[in-house]
PDB file of C-alpha atoms in Angstrom:
ATOM      1  CA  MET A   1     -17.591  20.664 -36.337  1.00  0.00           C
ATOM      2  CA  THR A   2     -18.550  18.764 -33.027  1.00  0.00           C
ATOM      3  CA  THR A   3     -21.076  16.519 -33.029  1.00  0.00           C
ATOM      4  CA  MET A   4     -23.311  15.678 -29.099  1.00  0.00           C
ATOM      5  CA  MET A   5     -22.847  12.429 -27.848  1.00  0.00           C
ATOM      6  CA  THR A   6     -25.920   9.699 -26.818  1.00  0.00           C
ATOM      7  CA  TYR A   7     -26.473   9.435 -23.465  1.00  0.00           C
ATOM      8  CA  LYS A   8     -25.072   6.441 -23.323  1.00  0.00           C
ATOM      9  CA  GLU A   9     -21.941   6.832 -25.049  1.00  0.00           C
ATOM     10  CA  GLN A  10     -21.254  10.097 -22.509  1.00  0.00           C
ATOM     11  CA  ARG A  11     -21.901   7.500 -19.369  1.00  0.00           C
ATOM     12  CA  GLN A  12     -19.738   4.402 -21.281  1.00  0.00           C
ATOM     13  CA  LEU A  13     -16.699   7.356 -21.311  1.00  0.00           C
ATOM     14  CA  GLU A  14     -17.524   8.559 -18.045  1.00  0.00           C
ATOM     15  CA  ARG A  15     -17.076   5.183 -16.342  1.00  0.00           C
ATOM     16  CA  GLN A  16     -14.168   4.211 -18.320  1.00  0.00           C
ATOM     17  CA  LYS A  17     -11.809   7.479 -17.118  1.00  0.00           C
ATOM     18  CA  ALA A  18     -12.943   6.286 -13.516  1.00  0.00           C
ATOM     19  CA  ILE A  19     -12.091   3.303 -14.220  1.00  0.00           C
ATOM     20  CA  ALA A  20      -8.446   4.363 -15.386  1.00  0.00           C
ATOM     21  CA  LYS A  21      -8.740   6.291 -12.109  1.00  0.00           C
ATOM     22  CA  SER A  22      -9.116   3.741  -9.641  1.00  0.00           C
ATOM     23  CA  TYR A  23      -5.996   1.888  -8.195  1.00  0.00           C
ATOM     24  CA  CYS A  24      -5.058  -1.876  -8.981  1.00  0.00           C
ATOM     25  CA  LYS A  25      -5.492  -3.365  -5.499  1.00  0.00           C
ATOM     26  CA  VAL A  26      -2.021  -5.881  -6.262  1.00  0.00           C
ATOM     27  CA  CYS A  27       0.577  -3.288  -6.884  1.00  0.00           C
ATOM     28  CA  LYS A  28      -1.411  -0.520  -5.352  1.00  0.00           C
ATOM     29  CA  GLN A  29      -0.706   1.336  -9.289  1.00  0.00           C
ATOM     30  CA  GLN A  30      -3.833   3.430 -11.194  1.00  0.00           C
ATOM     31  CA  ILE A  31      -5.301   0.819 -14.005  1.00  0.00           C
ATOM     32  CA  GLY A  32      -5.139   3.230 -16.662  1.00  0.00           C
ATOM     33  CA  GLU A  33      -4.704   1.702 -20.516  1.00  0.00           C
ATOM     34  CA  LYS A  34      -3.951  -1.178 -19.587  1.00  0.00           C
ATOM     35  CA  PRO A  35      -5.781  -4.630 -19.891  1.00  0.00           C
ATOM     36  CA  TYR A  36      -7.792  -5.438 -16.253  1.00  0.00           C
ATOM     37  CA  ILE A  37     -10.376  -7.964 -14.545  1.00  0.00           C
ATOM     38  CA  LEU A  38     -13.287  -6.433 -12.550  1.00  0.00           C
ATOM     39  CA  PHE A  39     -13.719  -9.287  -9.344  1.00  0.00           C
ATOM     40  CA  GLU A  40     -16.555  -8.221  -6.844  1.00  0.00           C
ATOM     41  CA  GLU A  41     -16.408  -4.655  -7.604  1.00  0.00           C
ATOM     42  CA  ARG A  42     -12.316  -4.501  -7.275  1.00  0.00           C
ATOM     43  CA  TYR A  43     -10.192  -3.609 -10.379  1.00  0.00           C
ATOM     44  CA  PHE A  44      -7.073  -5.776 -10.730  1.00  0.00           C
ATOM     45  CA  HIS A  45      -4.255  -5.653 -13.701  1.00  0.00           C
ATOM     46  CA  LEU A  46      -4.302  -8.748 -15.917  1.00  0.00           C
ATOM     47  CA  TYR A  47      -0.800  -8.824 -15.340  1.00  0.00           C
ATOM     48  CA  CYS A  48      -0.926  -8.480 -11.570  1.00  0.00           C
ATOM     49  CA  LEU A  49      -3.160 -11.908 -11.064  1.00  0.00           C
ATOM     50  CA  ARG A  50      -1.234 -13.612 -13.484  1.00  0.00           C
ATOM     51  CA  LYS A  51       2.700 -13.203 -11.219  1.00  0.00           C
ATOM     52  CA  GLU A  52       3.755 -16.261  -9.929  1.00  0.00           C
ATOM     53  CA  ARG A  53       4.873 -15.498  -6.332  1.00  0.00           C
TER      54      ARG A  53
END
């Protein structure tokens, strides 16, 4: 049996999928399921921002 999703749940799921497919601006890898942060409409892995260079 399938259940219907509310509009809000559906939009949230679509947004999560879009974020997972976007690329980190530091390492150029997909965000996927890794922890990330949003800064000025760009996504970065938390790990990439914490790395010492």
